[in-house]
Amino acid sequence: DIQMTQSPSSMSVSLGDTVTITCRASQDVGIYVNWFQQKPGKSPRRMIYRATNLADGVPSRFSGSRSGSDYSLTISSLESEDVADYHCLQYDEYPPTFGSGTKLEIK
Amino acid sequence: EVQLVESGGGLVQPGRSMKLSCAASGFTFSDYYMAWVRQAPKKGLEWVASISYEGSSTYYGDSVKGRFTISRDNAKSTLYLQMNSLRSEDTATYYCARPPFAYWGQGTLVTVSS
């Protein structure tokens, strides 16, 4: 199975910060990486699809990038509504595999 | 508007069975693969199973293979997950999702405990 190694597991952040979360794939997954935001008690919300594409309705302060097998989610000028858990997912091949998640907390 | 609504969760004893349903609307159900994803309390997301358009192909995670069965009824636009021989480690919120995972249901909690 493809492993998605996500880091960091948690981050203490301030409003207005630029935040970057990374997933490293254990083998080539091409562009088939999604990023999800999840708030307590809610379903995951897709934020980025195919590594770099902003999903409908997602603020432009969110962006996705790829460098080789490293995939990153960046949030520019963090707002209070962005405090949540974030997950990556590879769906290039079965089984689809998620990263272990990143919890954003306010300092 | 795409909607996925899960039902059927609850408390079940270890070793027993439970069947989850996911009612889909707002899209042509038979045009899409469908999937189940679960999340144990305070844990990450885990893909459970997927099914092809007509149900002829199914895929399972290692942790549920041989115990869970995914199926669908395209006439009813409904996805199912039959869970047998349940274990405490199957305790989780189960989400129905439409690959490539743009759409998710609200989830249904399954608690396996005596």
mmCIF file of N, CA and C in Angstrom, chain B residues 6-63:
data_model
loop_
_atom_site.group_PDB
_atom_site.id
_atom_site.type_symbol
_atom_site.label_atom_id
_atom_site.label_comp_id
_atom_site.label_asym_id
_atom_site.label_seq_id
_atom_site.Cartn_x
_atom_site.Cartn_y
_atom_site.Cartn_z
ATOM 1 N N GLU B 6 -26.444 8.877 5.312
ATOM 2 C CA GLU B 6 -26.225 7.561 5.901
ATOM 3 C C GLU B 6 -27.252 7.266 6.992
ATOM 4 N N SER B 7 -27.487 5.983 7.198
ATOM 5 C CA SER B 7 -28.354 5.536 8.286
ATOM 6 C C SER B 7 -27.962 4.122 8.681
ATOM 7 N N GLY B 8 -28.452 3.700 9.842
ATOM 8 C CA GLY B 8 -28.250 2.316 10.263
ATOM 9 C C GLY B 8 -27.241 2.102 11.359
ATOM 10 N N GLY B 9 -26.560 3.155 11.792
ATOM 11 C CA GLY B 9 -25.575 2.990 12.846
ATOM 12 C C GLY B 9 -26.229 2.828 14.206
ATOM 13 N N GLY B 10 -25.386 2.581 15.206
ATOM 14 C CA GLY B 10 -25.880 2.412 16.568
ATOM 15 C C GLY B 10 -24.942 1.549 17.376
ATOM 16 N N LEU B 11 -25.452 1.028 18.471
ATOM 17 C CA LEU B 11 -24.676 0.173 19.363
ATOM 18 C C LEU B 11 -24.915 -1.291 18.995
ATOM 19 N N VAL B 12 -23.830 -2.040 18.883
ATOM 20 C CA VAL B 12 -23.925 -3.457 18.536
ATOM 21 C C VAL B 12 -22.887 -4.220 19.337
ATOM 22 N N GLN B 13 -23.223 -5.448 19.686
ATOM 23 C CA GLN B 13 -22.298 -6.269 20.470
ATOM 24 C C GLN B 13 -21.206 -6.858 19.587
ATOM 25 N N PRO B 14 -20.051 -7.104 20.155
ATOM 26 C CA PRO B 14 -18.988 -7.765 19.377
ATOM 27 C C PRO B 14 -19.466 -9.095 18.815
ATOM 28 N N GLY B 15 -19.072 -9.361 17.571
ATOM 29 C CA GLY B 15 -19.446 -10.588 16.901
ATOM 30 C C GLY B 15 -20.763 -10.524 16.148
ATOM 31 N N ARG B 16 -21.537 -9.476 16.403
ATOM 32 C CA ARG B 16 -22.826 -9.346 15.723
ATOM 33 C C ARG B 16 -22.679 -8.613 14.396
ATOM 34 N N SER B 17 -23.796 -8.424 13.714
ATOM 35 C CA SER B 17 -23.814 -7.795 12.394
ATOM 36 C C SER B 17 -24.603 -6.503 12.408
ATOM 37 N N MET B 18 -24.319 -5.686 11.402
ATOM 38 C CA MET B 18 -25.059 -4.432 11.237
ATOM 39 C C MET B 18 -24.972 -4.052 9.765
ATOM 40 N N LYS B 19 -26.036 -3.408 9.259
ATOM 41 C CA LYS B 19 -26.026 -2.977 7.858
ATOM 42 C C LYS B 19 -26.271 -1.486 7.796
ATOM 43 N N LEU B 20 -25.367 -0.791 7.130
ATOM 44 C CA LEU B 20 -25.479 0.645 6.918
ATOM 45 C C LEU B 20 -26.051 0.909 5.532
ATOM 46 N N SER B 21 -26.782 2.009 5.419
ATOM 47 C CA SER B 21 -27.310 2.450 4.139
ATOM 48 C C SER B 21 -26.885 3.881 3.874
ATOM 49 N N CYS B 22 -26.822 4.236 2.599
ATOM 50 C CA CYS B 22 -26.515 5.603 2.193
ATOM 51 C C CYS B 22 -27.433 5.945 1.031
ATOM 52 N N ALA B 23 -28.344 6.864 1.277
ATOM 53 C CA ALA B 23 -29.272 7.296 0.237
ATOM 54 C C ALA B 23 -28.678 8.477 -0.509
ATOM 55 N N ALA B 24 -28.577 8.334 -1.814
ATOM 56 C CA ALA B 24 -27.960 9.365 -2.650
ATOM 57 C C ALA B 24 -29.019 10.106 -3.454
ATOM 58 N N SER B 25 -28.769 11.387 -3.676
ATOM 59 C CA SER B 25 -29.660 12.183 -4.516
ATOM 60 C C SER B 25 -28.876 13.329 -5.125
ATOM 61 N N GLY B 26 -29.451 13.921 -6.164
ATOM 62 C CA GLY B 26 -28.833 15.085 -6.796
ATOM 63 C C GLY B 26 -27.862 14.749 -7.907
ATOM 64 N N PHE B 27 -27.709 13.454 -8.212
ATOM 65 C CA PHE B 27 -26.842 13.039 -9.314
ATOM 66 C C PHE B 27 -27.288 11.660 -9.792
ATOM 67 N N THR B 28 -26.793 11.259 -10.946
ATOM 68 C CA THR B 28 -27.127 9.944 -11.488
ATOM 69 C C THR B 28 -26.257 8.909 -10.807
ATOM 70 N N PHE B 29 -26.837 8.225 -9.843
ATOM 71 C CA PHE B 29 -26.092 7.333 -8.932
ATOM 72 C C PHE B 29 -25.286 6.297 -9.705
ATOM 73 N N SER B 30 -25.882 5.726 -10.737
ATOM 74 C CA SER B 30 -25.220 4.635 -11.459
ATOM 75 C C SER B 30 -24.020 5.091 -12.281
ATOM 76 N N ASP B 31 -23.799 6.400 -12.376
ATOM 77 C CA ASP B 31 -22.668 6.917 -13.150
ATOM 78 C C ASP B 31 -21.379 6.998 -12.324
ATOM 79 N N TYR B 32 -21.463 6.659 -11.046
ATOM 80 C CA TYR B 32 -20.319 6.872 -10.167
ATOM 81 C C TYR B 32 -19.975 5.638 -9.346
ATOM 82 N N TYR B 33 -18.654 5.399 -9.195
ATOM 83 C CA TYR B 33 -18.198 4.542 -8.131
ATOM 84 C C TYR B 33 -18.644 5.180 -6.809
ATOM 85 N N MET B 34 -18.787 4.355 -5.780
ATOM 86 C CA MET B 34 -19.105 4.845 -4.445
ATOM 87 C C MET B 34 -18.185 4.173 -3.434
ATOM 88 N N ALA B 35 -18.079 4.793 -2.255
ATOM 89 C CA ALA B 35 -17.128 4.290 -1.263
ATOM 90 C C ALA B 35 -17.639 4.510 0.158
ATOM 91 N N TRP B 36 -17.084 3.752 1.071
ATOM 92 C CA TRP B 36 -17.248 3.958 2.513
ATOM 93 C C TRP B 36 -15.885 4.289 3.102
ATOM 94 N N VAL B 37 -15.876 5.287 3.970
ATOM 95 C CA VAL B 37 -14.682 5.697 4.700
ATOM 96 C C VAL B 37 -15.078 5.784 6.172
ATOM 97 N N ARG B 38 -14.202 5.389 7.073
ATOM 98 C CA ARG B 38 -14.540 5.464 8.494
ATOM 99 C C ARG B 38 -13.493 6.251 9.265
ATOM 100 N N GLN B 39 -13.907 6.662 10.449
ATOM 101 C CA GLN B 39 -13.013 7.438 11.317
ATOM 102 C C GLN B 39 -13.290 7.022 12.752
ATOM 103 N N ALA B 40 -12.345 6.319 13.352
ATOM 104 C CA ALA B 40 -12.447 5.956 14.760
ATOM 105 C C ALA B 40 -12.354 7.225 15.609
ATOM 106 N N PRO B 41 -12.903 7.185 16.811
ATOM 107 C CA PRO B 41 -12.891 8.389 17.667
ATOM 108 C C PRO B 41 -11.481 8.950 17.847
ATOM 109 N N LYS B 42 -11.344 10.226 17.580
ATOM 110 C CA LYS B 42 -10.085 10.951 17.741
ATOM 111 C C LYS B 42 -8.964 10.422 16.832
ATOM 112 N N LYS B 43 -9.325 9.725 15.777
ATOM 113 C CA LYS B 43 -8.332 9.156 14.869
ATOM 114 C C LYS B 43 -8.491 9.730 13.464
ATOM 115 N N GLY B 44 -7.643 9.269 12.555
ATOM 116 C CA GLY B 44 -7.682 9.726 11.177
ATOM 117 C C GLY B 44 -8.708 8.978 10.346
ATOM 118 N N LEU B 45 -8.725 9.314 9.079
ATOM 119 C CA LEU B 45 -9.669 8.710 8.138
ATOM 120 C C LEU B 45 -9.093 7.418 7.576
ATOM 121 N N GLU B 46 -9.958 6.432 7.388
ATOM 122 C CA GLU B 46 -9.550 5.136 6.838
ATOM 123 C C GLU B 46 -10.549 4.717 5.775
ATOM 124 N N TRP B 47 -10.042 4.510 4.564
ATOM 125 C CA TRP B 47 -10.893 3.979 3.504
ATOM 126 C C TRP B 47 -11.278 2.547 3.847
ATOM 127 N N VAL B 48 -12.570 2.224 3.635
ATOM 128 C CA VAL B 48 -13.083 0.900 3.994
ATOM 129 C C VAL B 48 -13.334 0.046 2.757
ATOM 130 N N ALA B 49 -14.090 0.600 1.793
ATOM 131 C CA ALA B 49 -14.475 -0.201 0.628
ATOM 132 C C ALA B 49 -14.960 0.711 -0.483
ATOM 133 N N SER B 50 -14.874 0.197 -1.705
ATOM 134 C CA SER B 50 -15.411 0.896 -2.876
ATOM 135 C C SER B 50 -16.135 -0.093 -3.762
ATOM 136 N N ILE B 51 -17.029 0.432 -4.609
ATOM 137 C CA ILE B 51 -17.806 -0.405 -5.516
ATOM 138 C C ILE B 51 -17.951 0.307 -6.850
ATOM 139 N N SER B 52 -17.918 -0.491 -7.923
ATOM 140 C CA SER B 52 -18.016 0.067 -9.264
ATOM 141 C C SER B 52 -19.459 0.425 -9.612
ATOM 142 N N TYR B 53 -19.626 0.961 -10.809
ATOM 143 C CA TYR B 53 -20.902 1.550 -11.222
ATOM 144 C C TYR B 53 -22.090 0.593 -11.063
ATOM 145 N N GLU B 54 -21.921 -0.633 -11.570
ATOM 146 C CA GLU B 54 -23.013 -1.608 -11.533
ATOM 147 C C GLU B 54 -22.840 -2.617 -10.404
ATOM 148 N N GLY B 55 -21.756 -2.452 -9.632
ATOM 149 C CA GLY B 55 -21.523 -3.354 -8.520
ATOM 150 C C GLY B 55 -20.744 -4.598 -8.869
ATOM 151 N N SER B 56 -20.253 -4.682 -10.079
ATOM 152 C CA SER B 56 -19.553 -5.903 -10.488
ATOM 153 C C SER B 56 -18.151 -6.008 -9.895
ATOM 154 N N SER B 57 -17.585 -4.874 -9.511
ATOM 155 C CA SER B 57 -16.257 -4.871 -8.894
ATOM 156 C C SER B 57 -16.325 -4.220 -7.524
ATOM 157 N N THR B 58 -15.707 -4.881 -6.565
ATOM 158 C CA THR B 58 -15.659 -4.347 -5.206
ATOM 159 C C THR B 58 -14.230 -4.413 -4.684
ATOM 160 N N TYR B 59 -13.904 -3.511 -3.783
ATOM 161 C CA TYR B 59 -12.559 -3.381 -3.246
ATOM 162 C C TYR B 59 -12.689 -3.148 -1.741
ATOM 163 N N TYR B 60 -11.775 -3.773 -0.985
ATOM 164 C CA TYR B 60 -11.861 -3.692 0.471
ATOM 165 C C TYR B 60 -10.506 -3.413 1.097
ATOM 166 N N GLY B 61 -10.552 -2.687 2.217
ATOM 167 C CA GLY B 61 -9.351 -2.542 3.014
ATOM 168 C C GLY B 61 -9.029 -3.845 3.733
ATOM 169 N N ASP B 62 -7.775 -4.059 4.036
ATOM 170 C CA ASP B 62 -7.355 -5.308 4.669
ATOM 171 C C ASP B 62 -8.057 -5.539 6.004
ATOM 172 N N SER B 63 -8.345 -4.466 6.730
ATOM 173 C CA SER B 63 -8.912 -4.613 8.073
ATOM 174 C C SER B 63 -10.364 -5.106 8.061
#
